[in-house]
JSON list of C-alpha atoms in Angstrom, two decimals:
[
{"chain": "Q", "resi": 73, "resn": "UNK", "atom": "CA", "xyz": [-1.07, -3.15, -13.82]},
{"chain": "Q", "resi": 74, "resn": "UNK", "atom": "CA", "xyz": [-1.42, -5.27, -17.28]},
{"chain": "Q", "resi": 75, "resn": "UNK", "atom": "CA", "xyz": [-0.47, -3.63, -20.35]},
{"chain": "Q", "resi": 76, "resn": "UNK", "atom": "CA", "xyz": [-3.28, -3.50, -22.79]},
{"chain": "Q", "resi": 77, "resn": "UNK", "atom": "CA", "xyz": [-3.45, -3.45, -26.20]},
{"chain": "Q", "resi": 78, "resn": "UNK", "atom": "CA", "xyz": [-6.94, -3.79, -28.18]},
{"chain": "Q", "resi": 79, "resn": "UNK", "atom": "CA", "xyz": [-7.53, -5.01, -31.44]},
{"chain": "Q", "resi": 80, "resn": "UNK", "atom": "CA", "xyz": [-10.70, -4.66, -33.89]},
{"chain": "Q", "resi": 81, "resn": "UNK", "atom": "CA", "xyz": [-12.73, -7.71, -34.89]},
{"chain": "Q", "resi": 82, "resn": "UNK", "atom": "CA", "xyz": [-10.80, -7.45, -38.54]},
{"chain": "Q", "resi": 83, "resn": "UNK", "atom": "CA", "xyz": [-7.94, -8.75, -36.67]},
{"chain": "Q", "resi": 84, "resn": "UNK", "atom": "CA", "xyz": [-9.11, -11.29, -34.46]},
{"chain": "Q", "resi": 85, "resn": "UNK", "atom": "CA", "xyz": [-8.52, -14.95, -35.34]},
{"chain": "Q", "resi": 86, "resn": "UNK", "atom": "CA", "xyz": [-12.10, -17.20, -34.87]},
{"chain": "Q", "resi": 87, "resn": "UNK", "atom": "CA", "xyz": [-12.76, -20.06, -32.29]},
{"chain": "Q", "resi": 88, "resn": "UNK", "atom": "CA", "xyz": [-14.43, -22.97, -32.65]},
{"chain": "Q", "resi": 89, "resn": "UNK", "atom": "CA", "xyz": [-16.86, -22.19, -29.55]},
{"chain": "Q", "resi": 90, "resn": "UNK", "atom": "CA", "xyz": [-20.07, -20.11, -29.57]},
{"chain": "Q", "resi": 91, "resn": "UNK", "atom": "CA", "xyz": [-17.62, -16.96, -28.69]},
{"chain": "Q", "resi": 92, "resn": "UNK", "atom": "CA", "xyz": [-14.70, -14.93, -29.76]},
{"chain": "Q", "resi": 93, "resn": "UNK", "atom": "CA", "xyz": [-11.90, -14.19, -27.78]},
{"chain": "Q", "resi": 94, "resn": "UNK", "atom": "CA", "xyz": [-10.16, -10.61, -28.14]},
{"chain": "Q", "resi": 95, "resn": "UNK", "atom": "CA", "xyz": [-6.42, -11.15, -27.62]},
{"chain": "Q", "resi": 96, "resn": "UNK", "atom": "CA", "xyz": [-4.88, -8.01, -25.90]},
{"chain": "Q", "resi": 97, "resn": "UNK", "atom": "CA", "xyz": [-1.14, -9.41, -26.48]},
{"chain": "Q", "resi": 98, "resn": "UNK", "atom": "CA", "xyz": [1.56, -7.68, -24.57]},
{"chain": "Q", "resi": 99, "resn": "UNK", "atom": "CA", "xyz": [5.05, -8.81, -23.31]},
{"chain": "Q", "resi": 100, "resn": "UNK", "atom": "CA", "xyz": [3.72, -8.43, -20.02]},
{"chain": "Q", "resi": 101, "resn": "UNK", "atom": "CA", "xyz": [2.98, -12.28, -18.45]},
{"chain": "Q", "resi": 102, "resn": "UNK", "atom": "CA", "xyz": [-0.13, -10.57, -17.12]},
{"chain": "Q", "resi": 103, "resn": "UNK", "atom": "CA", "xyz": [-1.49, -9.53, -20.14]},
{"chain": "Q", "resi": 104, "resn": "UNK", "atom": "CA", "xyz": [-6.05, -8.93, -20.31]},
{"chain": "Q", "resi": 105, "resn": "UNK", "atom": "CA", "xyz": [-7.82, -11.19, -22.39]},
{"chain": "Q", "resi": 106, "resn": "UNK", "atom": "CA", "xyz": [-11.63, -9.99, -22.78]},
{"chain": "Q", "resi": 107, "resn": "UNK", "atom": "CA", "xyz": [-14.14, -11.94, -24.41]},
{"chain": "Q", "resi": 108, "resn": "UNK", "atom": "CA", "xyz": [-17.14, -10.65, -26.49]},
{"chain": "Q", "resi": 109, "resn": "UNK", "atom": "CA", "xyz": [-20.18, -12.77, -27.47]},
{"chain": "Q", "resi": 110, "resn": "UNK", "atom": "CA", "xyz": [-20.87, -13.69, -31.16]},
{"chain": "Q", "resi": 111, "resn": "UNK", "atom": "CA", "xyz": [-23.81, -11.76, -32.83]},
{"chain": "Q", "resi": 112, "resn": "UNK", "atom": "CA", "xyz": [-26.30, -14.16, -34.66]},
{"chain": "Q", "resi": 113, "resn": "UNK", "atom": "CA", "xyz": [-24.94, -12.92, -38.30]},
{"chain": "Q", "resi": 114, "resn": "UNK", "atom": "CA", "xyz": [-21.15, -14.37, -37.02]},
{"chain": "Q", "resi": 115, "resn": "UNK", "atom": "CA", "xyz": [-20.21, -10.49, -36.80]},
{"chain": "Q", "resi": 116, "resn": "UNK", "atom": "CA", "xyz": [-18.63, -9.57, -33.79]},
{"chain": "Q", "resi": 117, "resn": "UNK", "atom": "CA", "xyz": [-19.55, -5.94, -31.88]},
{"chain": "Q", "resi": 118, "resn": "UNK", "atom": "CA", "xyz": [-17.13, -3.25, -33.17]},
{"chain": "Q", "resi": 119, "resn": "UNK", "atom": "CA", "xyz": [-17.63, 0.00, -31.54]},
{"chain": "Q", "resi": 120, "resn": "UNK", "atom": "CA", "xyz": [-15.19, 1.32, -29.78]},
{"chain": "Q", "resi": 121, "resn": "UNK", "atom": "CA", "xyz": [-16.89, 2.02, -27.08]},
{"chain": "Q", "resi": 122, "resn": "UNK", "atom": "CA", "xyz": [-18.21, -2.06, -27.11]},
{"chain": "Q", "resi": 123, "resn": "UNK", "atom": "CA", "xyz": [-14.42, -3.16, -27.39]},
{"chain": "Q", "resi": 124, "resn": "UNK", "atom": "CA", "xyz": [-13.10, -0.79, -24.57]},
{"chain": "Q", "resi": 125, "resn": "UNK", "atom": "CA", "xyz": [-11.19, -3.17, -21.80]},
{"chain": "Q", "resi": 126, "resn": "UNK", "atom": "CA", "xyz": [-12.79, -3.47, -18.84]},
{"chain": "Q", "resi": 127, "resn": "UNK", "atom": "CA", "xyz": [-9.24, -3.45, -17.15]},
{"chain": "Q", "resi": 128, "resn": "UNK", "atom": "CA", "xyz": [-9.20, -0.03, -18.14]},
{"chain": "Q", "resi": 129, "resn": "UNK", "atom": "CA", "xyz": [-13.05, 0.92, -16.82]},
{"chain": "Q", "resi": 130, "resn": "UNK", "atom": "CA", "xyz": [-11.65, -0.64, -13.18]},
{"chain": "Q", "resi": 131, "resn": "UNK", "atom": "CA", "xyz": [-8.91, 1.34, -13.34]},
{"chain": "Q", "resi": 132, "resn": "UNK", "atom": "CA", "xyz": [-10.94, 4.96, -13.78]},
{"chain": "Q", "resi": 133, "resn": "UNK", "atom": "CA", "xyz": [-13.59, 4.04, -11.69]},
{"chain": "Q", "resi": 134, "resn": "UNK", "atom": "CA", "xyz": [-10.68, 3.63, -8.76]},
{"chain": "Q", "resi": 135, "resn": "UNK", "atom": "CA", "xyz": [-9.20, 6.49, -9.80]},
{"chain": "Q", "resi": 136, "resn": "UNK", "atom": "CA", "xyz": [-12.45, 8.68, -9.53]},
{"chain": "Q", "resi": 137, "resn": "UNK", "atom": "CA", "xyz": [-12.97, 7.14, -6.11]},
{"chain": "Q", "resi": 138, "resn": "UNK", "atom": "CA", "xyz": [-9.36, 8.24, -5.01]},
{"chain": "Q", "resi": 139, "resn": "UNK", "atom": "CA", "xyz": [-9.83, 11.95, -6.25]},
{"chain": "Q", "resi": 140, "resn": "UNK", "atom": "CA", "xyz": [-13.15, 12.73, -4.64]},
{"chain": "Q", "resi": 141, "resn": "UNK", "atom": "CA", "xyz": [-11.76, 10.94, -1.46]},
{"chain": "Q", "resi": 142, "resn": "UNK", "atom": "CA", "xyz": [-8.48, 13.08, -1.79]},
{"chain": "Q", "resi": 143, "resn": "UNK", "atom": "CA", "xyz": [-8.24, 15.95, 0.89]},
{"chain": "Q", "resi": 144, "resn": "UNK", "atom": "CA", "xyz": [-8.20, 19.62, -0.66]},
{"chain": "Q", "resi": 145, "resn": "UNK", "atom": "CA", "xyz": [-4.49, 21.07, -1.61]},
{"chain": "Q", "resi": 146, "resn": "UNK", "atom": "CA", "xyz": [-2.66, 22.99, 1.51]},
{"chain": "Q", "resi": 147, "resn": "UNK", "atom": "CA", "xyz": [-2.96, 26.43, -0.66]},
{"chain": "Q", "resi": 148, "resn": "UNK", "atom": "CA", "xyz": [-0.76, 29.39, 0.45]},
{"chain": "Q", "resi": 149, "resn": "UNK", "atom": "CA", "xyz": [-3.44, 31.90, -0.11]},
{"chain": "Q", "resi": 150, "resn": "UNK", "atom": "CA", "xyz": [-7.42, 31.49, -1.04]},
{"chain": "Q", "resi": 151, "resn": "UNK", "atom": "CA", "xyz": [-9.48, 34.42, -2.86]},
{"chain": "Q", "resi": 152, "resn": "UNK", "atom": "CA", "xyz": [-13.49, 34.37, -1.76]},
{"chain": "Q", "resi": 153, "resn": "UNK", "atom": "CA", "xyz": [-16.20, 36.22, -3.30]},
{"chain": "Q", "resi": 154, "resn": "UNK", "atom": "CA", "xyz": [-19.52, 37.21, -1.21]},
{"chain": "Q", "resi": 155, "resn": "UNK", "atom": "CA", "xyz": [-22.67, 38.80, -2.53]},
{"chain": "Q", "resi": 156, "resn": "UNK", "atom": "CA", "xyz": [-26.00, 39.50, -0.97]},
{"chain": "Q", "resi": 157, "resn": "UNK", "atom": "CA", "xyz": [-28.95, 41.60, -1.45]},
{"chain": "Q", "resi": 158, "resn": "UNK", "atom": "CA", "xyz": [-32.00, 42.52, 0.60]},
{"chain": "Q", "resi": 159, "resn": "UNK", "atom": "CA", "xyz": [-34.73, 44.38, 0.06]},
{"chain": "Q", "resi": 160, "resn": "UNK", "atom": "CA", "xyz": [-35.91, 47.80, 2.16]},
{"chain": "Q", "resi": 161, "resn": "UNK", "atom": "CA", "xyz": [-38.98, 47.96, 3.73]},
{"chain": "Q", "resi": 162, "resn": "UNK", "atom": "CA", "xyz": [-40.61, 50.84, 5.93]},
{"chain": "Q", "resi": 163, "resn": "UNK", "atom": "CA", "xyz": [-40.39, 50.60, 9.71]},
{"chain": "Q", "resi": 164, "resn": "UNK", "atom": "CA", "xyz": [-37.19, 48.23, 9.83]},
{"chain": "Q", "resi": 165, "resn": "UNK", "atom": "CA", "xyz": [-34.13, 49.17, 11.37]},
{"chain": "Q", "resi": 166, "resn": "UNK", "atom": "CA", "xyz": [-30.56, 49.46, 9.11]},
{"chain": "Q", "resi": 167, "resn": "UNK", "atom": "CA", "xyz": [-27.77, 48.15, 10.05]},
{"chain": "Q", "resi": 168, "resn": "UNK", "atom": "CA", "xyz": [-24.59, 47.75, 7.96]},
{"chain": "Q", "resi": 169, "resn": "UNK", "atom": "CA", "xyz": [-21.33, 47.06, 8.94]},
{"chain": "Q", "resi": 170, "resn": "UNK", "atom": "CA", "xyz": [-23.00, 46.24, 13.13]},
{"chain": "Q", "resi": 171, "resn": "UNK", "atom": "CA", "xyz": [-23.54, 50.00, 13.14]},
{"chain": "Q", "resi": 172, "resn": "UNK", "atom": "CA", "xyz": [-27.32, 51.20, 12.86]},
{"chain": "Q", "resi": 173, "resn": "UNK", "atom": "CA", "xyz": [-27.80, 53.74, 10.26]},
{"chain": "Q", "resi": 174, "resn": "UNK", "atom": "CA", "xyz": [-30.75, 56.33, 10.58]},
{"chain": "Q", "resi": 175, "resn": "UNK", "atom": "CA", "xyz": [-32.86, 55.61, 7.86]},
{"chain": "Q", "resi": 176, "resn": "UNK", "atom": "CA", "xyz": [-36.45, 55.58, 7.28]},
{"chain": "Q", "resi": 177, "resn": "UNK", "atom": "CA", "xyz": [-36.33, 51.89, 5.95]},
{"chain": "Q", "resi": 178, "resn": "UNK", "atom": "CA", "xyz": [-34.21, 48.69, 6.95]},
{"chain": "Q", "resi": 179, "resn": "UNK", "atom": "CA", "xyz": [-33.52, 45.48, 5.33]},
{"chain": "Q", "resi": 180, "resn": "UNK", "atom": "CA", "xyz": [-36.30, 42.73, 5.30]},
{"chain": "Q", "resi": 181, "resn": "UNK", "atom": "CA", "xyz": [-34.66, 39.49, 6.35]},
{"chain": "Q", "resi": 182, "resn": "UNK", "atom": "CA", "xyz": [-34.38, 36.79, 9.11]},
{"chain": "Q", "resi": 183, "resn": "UNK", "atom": "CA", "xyz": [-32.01, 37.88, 11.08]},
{"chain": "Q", "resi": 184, "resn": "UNK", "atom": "CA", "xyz": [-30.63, 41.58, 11.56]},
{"chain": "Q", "resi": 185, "resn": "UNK", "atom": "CA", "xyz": [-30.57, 41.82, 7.83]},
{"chain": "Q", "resi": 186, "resn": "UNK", "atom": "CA", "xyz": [-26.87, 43.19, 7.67]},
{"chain": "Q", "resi": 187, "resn": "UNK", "atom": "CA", "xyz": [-25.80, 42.97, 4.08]},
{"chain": "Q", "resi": 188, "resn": "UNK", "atom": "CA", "xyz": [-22.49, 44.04, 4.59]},
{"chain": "Q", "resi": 189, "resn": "UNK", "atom": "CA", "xyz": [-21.71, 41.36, 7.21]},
{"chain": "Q", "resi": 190, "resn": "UNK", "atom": "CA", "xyz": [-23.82, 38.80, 5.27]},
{"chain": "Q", "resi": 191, "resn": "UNK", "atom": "CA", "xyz": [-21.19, 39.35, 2.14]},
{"chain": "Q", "resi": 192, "resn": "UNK", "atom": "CA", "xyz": [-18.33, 39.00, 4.39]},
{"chain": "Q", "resi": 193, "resn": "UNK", "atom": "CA", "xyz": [-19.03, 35.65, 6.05]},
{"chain": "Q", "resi": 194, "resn": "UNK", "atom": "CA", "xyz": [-20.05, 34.45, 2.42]},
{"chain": "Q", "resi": 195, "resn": "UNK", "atom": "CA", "xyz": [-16.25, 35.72, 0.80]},
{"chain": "Q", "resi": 196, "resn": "UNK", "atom": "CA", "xyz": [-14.41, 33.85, 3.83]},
{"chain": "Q", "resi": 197, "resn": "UNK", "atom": "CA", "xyz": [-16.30, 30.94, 3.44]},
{"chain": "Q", "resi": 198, "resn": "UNK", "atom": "CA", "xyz": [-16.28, 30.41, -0.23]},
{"chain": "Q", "resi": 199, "resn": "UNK", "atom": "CA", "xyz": [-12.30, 30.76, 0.31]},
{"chain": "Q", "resi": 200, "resn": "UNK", "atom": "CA", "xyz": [-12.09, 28.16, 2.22]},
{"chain": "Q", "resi": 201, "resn": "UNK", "atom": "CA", "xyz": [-14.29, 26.09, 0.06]},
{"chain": "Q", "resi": 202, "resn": "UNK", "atom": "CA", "xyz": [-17.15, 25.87, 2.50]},
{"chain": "Q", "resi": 203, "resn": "UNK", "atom": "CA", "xyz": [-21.02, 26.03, 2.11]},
{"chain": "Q", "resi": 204, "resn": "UNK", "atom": "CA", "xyz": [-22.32, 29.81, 2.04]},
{"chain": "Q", "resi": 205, "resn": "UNK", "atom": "CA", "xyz": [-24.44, 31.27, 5.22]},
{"chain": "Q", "resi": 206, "resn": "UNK", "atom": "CA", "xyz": [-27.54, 30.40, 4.23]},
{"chain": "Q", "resi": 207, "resn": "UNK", "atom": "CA", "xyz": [-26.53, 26.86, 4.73]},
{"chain": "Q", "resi": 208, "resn": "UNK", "atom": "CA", "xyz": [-24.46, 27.08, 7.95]},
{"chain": "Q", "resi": 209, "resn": "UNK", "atom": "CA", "xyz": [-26.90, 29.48, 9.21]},
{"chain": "Q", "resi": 210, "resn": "UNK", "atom": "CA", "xyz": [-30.12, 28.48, 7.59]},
{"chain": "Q", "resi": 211, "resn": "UNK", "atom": "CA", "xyz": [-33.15, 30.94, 7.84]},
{"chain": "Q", "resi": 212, "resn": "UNK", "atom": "CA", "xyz": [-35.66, 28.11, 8.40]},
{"chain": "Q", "resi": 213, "resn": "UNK", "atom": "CA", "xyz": [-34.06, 27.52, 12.19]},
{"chain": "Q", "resi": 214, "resn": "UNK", "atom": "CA", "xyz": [-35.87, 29.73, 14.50]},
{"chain": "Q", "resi": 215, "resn": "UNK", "atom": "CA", "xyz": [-32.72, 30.72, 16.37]},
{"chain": "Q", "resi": 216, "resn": "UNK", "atom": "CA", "xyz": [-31.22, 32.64, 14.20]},
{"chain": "Q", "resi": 217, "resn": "UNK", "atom": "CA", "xyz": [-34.33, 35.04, 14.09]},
{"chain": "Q", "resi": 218, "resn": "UNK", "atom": "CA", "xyz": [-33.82, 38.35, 14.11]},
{"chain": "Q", "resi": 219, "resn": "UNK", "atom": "CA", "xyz": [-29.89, 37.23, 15.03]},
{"chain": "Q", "resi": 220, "resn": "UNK", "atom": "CA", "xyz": [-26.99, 39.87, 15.44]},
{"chain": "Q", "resi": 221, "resn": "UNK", "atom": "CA", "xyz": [-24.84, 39.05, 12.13]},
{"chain": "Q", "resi": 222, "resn": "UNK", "atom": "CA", "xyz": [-21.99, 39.48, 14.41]},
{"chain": "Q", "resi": 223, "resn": "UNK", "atom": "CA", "xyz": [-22.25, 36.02, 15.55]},
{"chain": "Q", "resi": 224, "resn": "UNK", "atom": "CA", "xyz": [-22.01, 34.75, 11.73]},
{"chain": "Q", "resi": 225, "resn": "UNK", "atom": "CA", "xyz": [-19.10, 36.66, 11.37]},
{"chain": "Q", "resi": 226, "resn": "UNK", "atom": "CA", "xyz": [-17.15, 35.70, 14.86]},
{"chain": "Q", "resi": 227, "resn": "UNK", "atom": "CA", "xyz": [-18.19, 31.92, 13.34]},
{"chain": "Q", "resi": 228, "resn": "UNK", "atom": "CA", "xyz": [-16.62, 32.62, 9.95]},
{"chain": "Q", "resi": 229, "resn": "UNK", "atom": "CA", "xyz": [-13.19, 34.33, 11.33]},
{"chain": "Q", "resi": 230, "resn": "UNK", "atom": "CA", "xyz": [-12.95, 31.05, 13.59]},
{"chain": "Q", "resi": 231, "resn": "UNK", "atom": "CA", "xyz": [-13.44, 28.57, 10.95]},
{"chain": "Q", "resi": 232, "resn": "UNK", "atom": "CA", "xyz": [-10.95, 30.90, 8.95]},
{"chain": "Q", "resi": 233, "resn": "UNK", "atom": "CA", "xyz": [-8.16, 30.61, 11.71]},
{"chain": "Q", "resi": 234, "resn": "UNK", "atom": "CA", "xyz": [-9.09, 26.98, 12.32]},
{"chain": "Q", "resi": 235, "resn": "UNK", "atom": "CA", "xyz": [-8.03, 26.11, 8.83]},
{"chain": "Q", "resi": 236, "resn": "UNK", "atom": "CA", "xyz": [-5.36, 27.70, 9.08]},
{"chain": "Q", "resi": 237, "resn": "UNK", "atom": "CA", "xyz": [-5.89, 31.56, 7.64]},
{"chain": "Q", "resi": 238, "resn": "UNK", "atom": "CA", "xyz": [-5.59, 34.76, 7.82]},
{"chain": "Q", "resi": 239, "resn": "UNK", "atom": "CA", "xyz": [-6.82, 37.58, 6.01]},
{"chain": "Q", "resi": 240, "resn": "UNK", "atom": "CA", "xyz": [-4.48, 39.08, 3.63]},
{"chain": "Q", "resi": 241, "resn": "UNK", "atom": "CA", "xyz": [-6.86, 42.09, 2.60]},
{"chain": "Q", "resi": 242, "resn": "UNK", "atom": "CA", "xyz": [-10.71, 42.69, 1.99]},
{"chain": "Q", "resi": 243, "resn": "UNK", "atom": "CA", "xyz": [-12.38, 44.67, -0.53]},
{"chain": "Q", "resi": 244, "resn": "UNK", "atom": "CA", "xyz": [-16.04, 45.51, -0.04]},
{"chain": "Q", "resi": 245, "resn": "UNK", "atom": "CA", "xyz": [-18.66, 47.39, -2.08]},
{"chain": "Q", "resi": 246, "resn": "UNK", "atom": "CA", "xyz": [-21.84, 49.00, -0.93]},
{"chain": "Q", "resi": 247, "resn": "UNK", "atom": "CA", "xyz": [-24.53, 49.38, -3.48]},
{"chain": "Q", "resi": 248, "resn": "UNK", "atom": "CA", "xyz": [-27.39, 51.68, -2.43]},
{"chain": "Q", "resi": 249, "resn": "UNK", "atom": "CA", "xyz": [-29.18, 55.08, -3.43]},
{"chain": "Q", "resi": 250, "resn": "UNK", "atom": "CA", "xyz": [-30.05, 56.60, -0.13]},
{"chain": "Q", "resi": 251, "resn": "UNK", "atom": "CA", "xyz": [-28.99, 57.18, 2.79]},
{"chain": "Q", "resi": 252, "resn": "UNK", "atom": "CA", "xyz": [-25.29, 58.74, 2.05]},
{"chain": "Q", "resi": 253, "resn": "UNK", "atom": "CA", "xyz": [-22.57, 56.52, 3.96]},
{"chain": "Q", "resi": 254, "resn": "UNK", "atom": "CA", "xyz": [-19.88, 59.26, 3.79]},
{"chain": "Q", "resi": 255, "resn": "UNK", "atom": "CA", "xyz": [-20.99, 59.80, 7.72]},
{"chain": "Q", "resi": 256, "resn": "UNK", "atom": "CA", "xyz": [-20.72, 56.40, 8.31]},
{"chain": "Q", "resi": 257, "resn": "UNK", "atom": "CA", "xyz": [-18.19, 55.02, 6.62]},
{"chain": "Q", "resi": 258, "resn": "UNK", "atom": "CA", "xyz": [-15.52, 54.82, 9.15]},
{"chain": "Q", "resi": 259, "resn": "UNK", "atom": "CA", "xyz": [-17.70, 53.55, 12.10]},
{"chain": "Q", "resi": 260, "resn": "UNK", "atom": "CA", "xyz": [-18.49, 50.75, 9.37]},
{"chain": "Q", "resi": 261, "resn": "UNK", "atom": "CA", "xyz": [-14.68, 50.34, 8.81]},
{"chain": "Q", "resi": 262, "resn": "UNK", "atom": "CA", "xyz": [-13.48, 50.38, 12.10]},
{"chain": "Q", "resi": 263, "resn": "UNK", "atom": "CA", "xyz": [-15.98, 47.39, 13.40]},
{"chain": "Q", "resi": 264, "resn": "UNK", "atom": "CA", "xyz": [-15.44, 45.65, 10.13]},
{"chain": "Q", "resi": 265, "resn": "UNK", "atom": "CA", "xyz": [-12.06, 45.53, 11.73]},
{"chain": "Q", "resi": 266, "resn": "UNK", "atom": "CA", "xyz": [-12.52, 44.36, 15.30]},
{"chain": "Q", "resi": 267, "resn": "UNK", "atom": "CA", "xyz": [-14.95, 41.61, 14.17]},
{"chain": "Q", "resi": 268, "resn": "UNK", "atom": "CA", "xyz": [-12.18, 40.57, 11.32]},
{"chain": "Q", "resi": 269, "resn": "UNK", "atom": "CA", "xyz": [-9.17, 40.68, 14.01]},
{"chain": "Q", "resi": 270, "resn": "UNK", "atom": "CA", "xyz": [-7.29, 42.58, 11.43]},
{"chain": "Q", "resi": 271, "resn": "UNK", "atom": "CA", "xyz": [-5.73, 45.55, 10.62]},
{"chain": "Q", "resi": 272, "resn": "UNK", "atom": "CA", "xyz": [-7.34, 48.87, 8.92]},
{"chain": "Q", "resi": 273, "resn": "UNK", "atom": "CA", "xyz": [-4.69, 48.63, 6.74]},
{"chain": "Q", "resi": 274, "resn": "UNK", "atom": "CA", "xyz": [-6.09, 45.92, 4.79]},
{"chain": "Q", "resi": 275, "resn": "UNK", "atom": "CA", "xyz": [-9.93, 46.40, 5.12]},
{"chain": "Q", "resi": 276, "resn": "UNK", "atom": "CA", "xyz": [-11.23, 48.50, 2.40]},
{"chain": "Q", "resi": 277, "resn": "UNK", "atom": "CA", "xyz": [-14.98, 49.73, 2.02]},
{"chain": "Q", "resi": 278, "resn": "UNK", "atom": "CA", "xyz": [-16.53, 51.66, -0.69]},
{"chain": "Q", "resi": 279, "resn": "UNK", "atom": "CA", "xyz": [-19.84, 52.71, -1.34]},
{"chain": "Q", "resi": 280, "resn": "UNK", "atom": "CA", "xyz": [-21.71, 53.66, -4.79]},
{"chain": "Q", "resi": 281, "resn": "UNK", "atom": "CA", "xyz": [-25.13, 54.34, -5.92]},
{"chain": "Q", "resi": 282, "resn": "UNK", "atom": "CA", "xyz": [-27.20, 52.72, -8.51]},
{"chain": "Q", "resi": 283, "resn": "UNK", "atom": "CA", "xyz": [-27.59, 55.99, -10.40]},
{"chain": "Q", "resi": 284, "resn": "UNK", "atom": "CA", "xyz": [-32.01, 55.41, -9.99]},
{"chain": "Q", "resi": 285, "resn": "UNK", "atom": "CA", "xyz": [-31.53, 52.36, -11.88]},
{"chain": "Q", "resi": 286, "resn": "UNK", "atom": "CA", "xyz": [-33.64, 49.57, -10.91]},
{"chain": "Q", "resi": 287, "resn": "UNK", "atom": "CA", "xyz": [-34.77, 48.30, -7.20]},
{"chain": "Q", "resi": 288, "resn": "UNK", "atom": "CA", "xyz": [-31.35, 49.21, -6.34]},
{"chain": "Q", "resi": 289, "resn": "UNK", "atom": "CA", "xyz": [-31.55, 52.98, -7.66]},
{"chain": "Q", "resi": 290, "resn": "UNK", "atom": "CA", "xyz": [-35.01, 53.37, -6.60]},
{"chain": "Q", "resi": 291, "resn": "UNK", "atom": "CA", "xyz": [-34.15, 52.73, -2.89]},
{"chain": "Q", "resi": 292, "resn": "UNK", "atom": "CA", "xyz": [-36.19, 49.24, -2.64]},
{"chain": "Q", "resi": 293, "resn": "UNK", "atom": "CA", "xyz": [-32.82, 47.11, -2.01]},
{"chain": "Q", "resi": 294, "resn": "UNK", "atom": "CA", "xyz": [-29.62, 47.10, -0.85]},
{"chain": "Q", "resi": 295, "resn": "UNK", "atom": "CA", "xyz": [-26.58, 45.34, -1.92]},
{"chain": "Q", "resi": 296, "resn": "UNK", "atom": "CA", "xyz": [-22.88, 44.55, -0.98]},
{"chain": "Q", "resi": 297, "resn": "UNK", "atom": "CA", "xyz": [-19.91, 42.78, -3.23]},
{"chain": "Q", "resi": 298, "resn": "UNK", "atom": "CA", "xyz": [-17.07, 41.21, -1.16]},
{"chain": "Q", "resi": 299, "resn": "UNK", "atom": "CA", "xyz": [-13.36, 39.66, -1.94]},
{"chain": "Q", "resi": 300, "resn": "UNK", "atom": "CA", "xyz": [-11.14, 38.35, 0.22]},
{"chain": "Q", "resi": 301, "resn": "UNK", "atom": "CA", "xyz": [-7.66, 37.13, -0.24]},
{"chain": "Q", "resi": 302, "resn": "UNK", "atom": "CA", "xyz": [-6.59, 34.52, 2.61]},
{"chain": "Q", "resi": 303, "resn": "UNK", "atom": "CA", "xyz": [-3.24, 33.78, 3.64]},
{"chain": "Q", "resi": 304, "resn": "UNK", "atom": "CA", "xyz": [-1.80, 30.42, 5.01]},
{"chain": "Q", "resi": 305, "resn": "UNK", "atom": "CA", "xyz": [-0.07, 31.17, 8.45]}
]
C-alpha cells in the first residue's frame, strides 16, 4: 500500500489551474496525490478532517468489511449468562426444573412457563454467541404453545455439542417466596442433569427468597439467574 504523508495548506506550493494539488511525497514510487478544490477567497479547506487521504478512508472501510466478515475466535471455554422471570397466576400449573411443583399458582407464559429451563437455554446460548430463546423459539409461533421447555433445552445442548462444547459447570439461582424447594430440589437437580447430558458433579442449584420484597417477595413472580462455563472438546 502507498505511504502517505499529508501536509497543511501552509505548506503547499500554488498552481496555476483553478485547483490545488496536495503533495503526499514519500520515497515510495507509488506515492497518493489528492487534490482539493480552491475556495472563492484563494484559501484552501484546512480541517483535518477535510485533508484526511482518501487512500486511508479505502483502507478502513476494507478493513471494517474484513472484521465483520471474520468468523468468531475458536475459544477454549465460553461463560453464558441466562435470566428470566414470569409472573404467577392462580389456576396454572408450576413447573421448574421439568418437575411439577404443587402450588396453588403457576407461571403465566406461552409455553410451559419453566423459568428454570428458560434461564438455562438462554446461558448456553449467549455462550455460544447466539440469539436468546425468545428469538429461536419465538412466542408469536403457535407451536410452541403451551410447549414442554424440554424441547428448548434438548435444542440448546445440541447446538452446544454442534459447536463444539461441553459444559464445564452450571450455576443456577431460584428466586421465589413460596412454595419451599428444599423438597424439590434434588428432583430439579437430577433432571437438570439428564436434559444437560452431564454430570451432578457440575450442576449446581440454589434457591432464595425475596425476603417480601417486591412482586418477587410478594409471591406474584418467579425468577431464575443462570451461568454456564463451556468447554471446547
Amino acid at each position: 500500500m502507498a505511504s502517505t504523508t499529508v501536509f497543511f495548506p501552509s505548506q503547499v506550493a500554488q498552481t496555476a489551474s483553478a485547483r490545488r494539488v496536495l503533495l503526499l511525497p514519500s520515497t515510495n514510487p507509488n506515492a497518493s496525490y489528492v487534490s482539493f478544490p480552491k475556495l472563492r477567497n484563494g484559501s484552501l479547506r484546512s480541517t483535518r478532517q477535510e485533508l484526511r487521504p482518501r487512500a486511508a478512508l479505502q483502507v478502513e472501510r476494507q478493513d471494517s468489511v474484513k472484521q465483520a466478515s471474520s468468523p468468531p475466535p475458536s475459544l477454549p471455554y465460553r461463560i453464558g449468562h441466562g435470566f428470566d422471570l414470569h409472573r404467577l397466576e392462580p389456576g396454572l400449573p408450576l413447573i421448574i426444573g421439568g418437575i411439577d411443583i404443587p402450588h396453588d399458582r403457576g407461571c403465566e407464559a406461552h409455553s410451559d412457563g419453566d423459568v428454570l429451563l428458560h434461564c438455562v437455554v438462554d446461558a448456553i446460548l449467549g455462550a455460544l454467541g447466539l440469539p436468546d430463546i425468545g428469538q429461536i423459539f419465538p412466542d408469536s409461533d403457535p407451536k410452541w404453545k403451551g410447549a414442554n421447555s424440554s424441547v428448548f433445552m434438548r435444542e440448546a445442548v445440541r447446538l452446544m455439542h454442534e459447536a463444539g462444547y461441553e459444559l464445564g459447570n452450571l450455576d443456577a439461582t431460584l428466586i421465589l417466596q413460596r412454595p419451599k424447594l428444599s423438597p424439590h430440589k434434588e428432583a430439579i437437580r437430577a433432571n437438570l442433569c439428564s436434559l444437560l447430558q452431564a454430570d451432578p458433579s457440575v450442576v449446581n442449584l440454589k434457591a432464595k427468597t425475596h425476603e417480601k420484597v417486591d412482586s418477587l417477595g410478594e409471591n406474584r413472580s418467579i425468577a431464575a439467574h443462570t451461568v454456564v462455563l463451556l468447554m471446547r472438546k
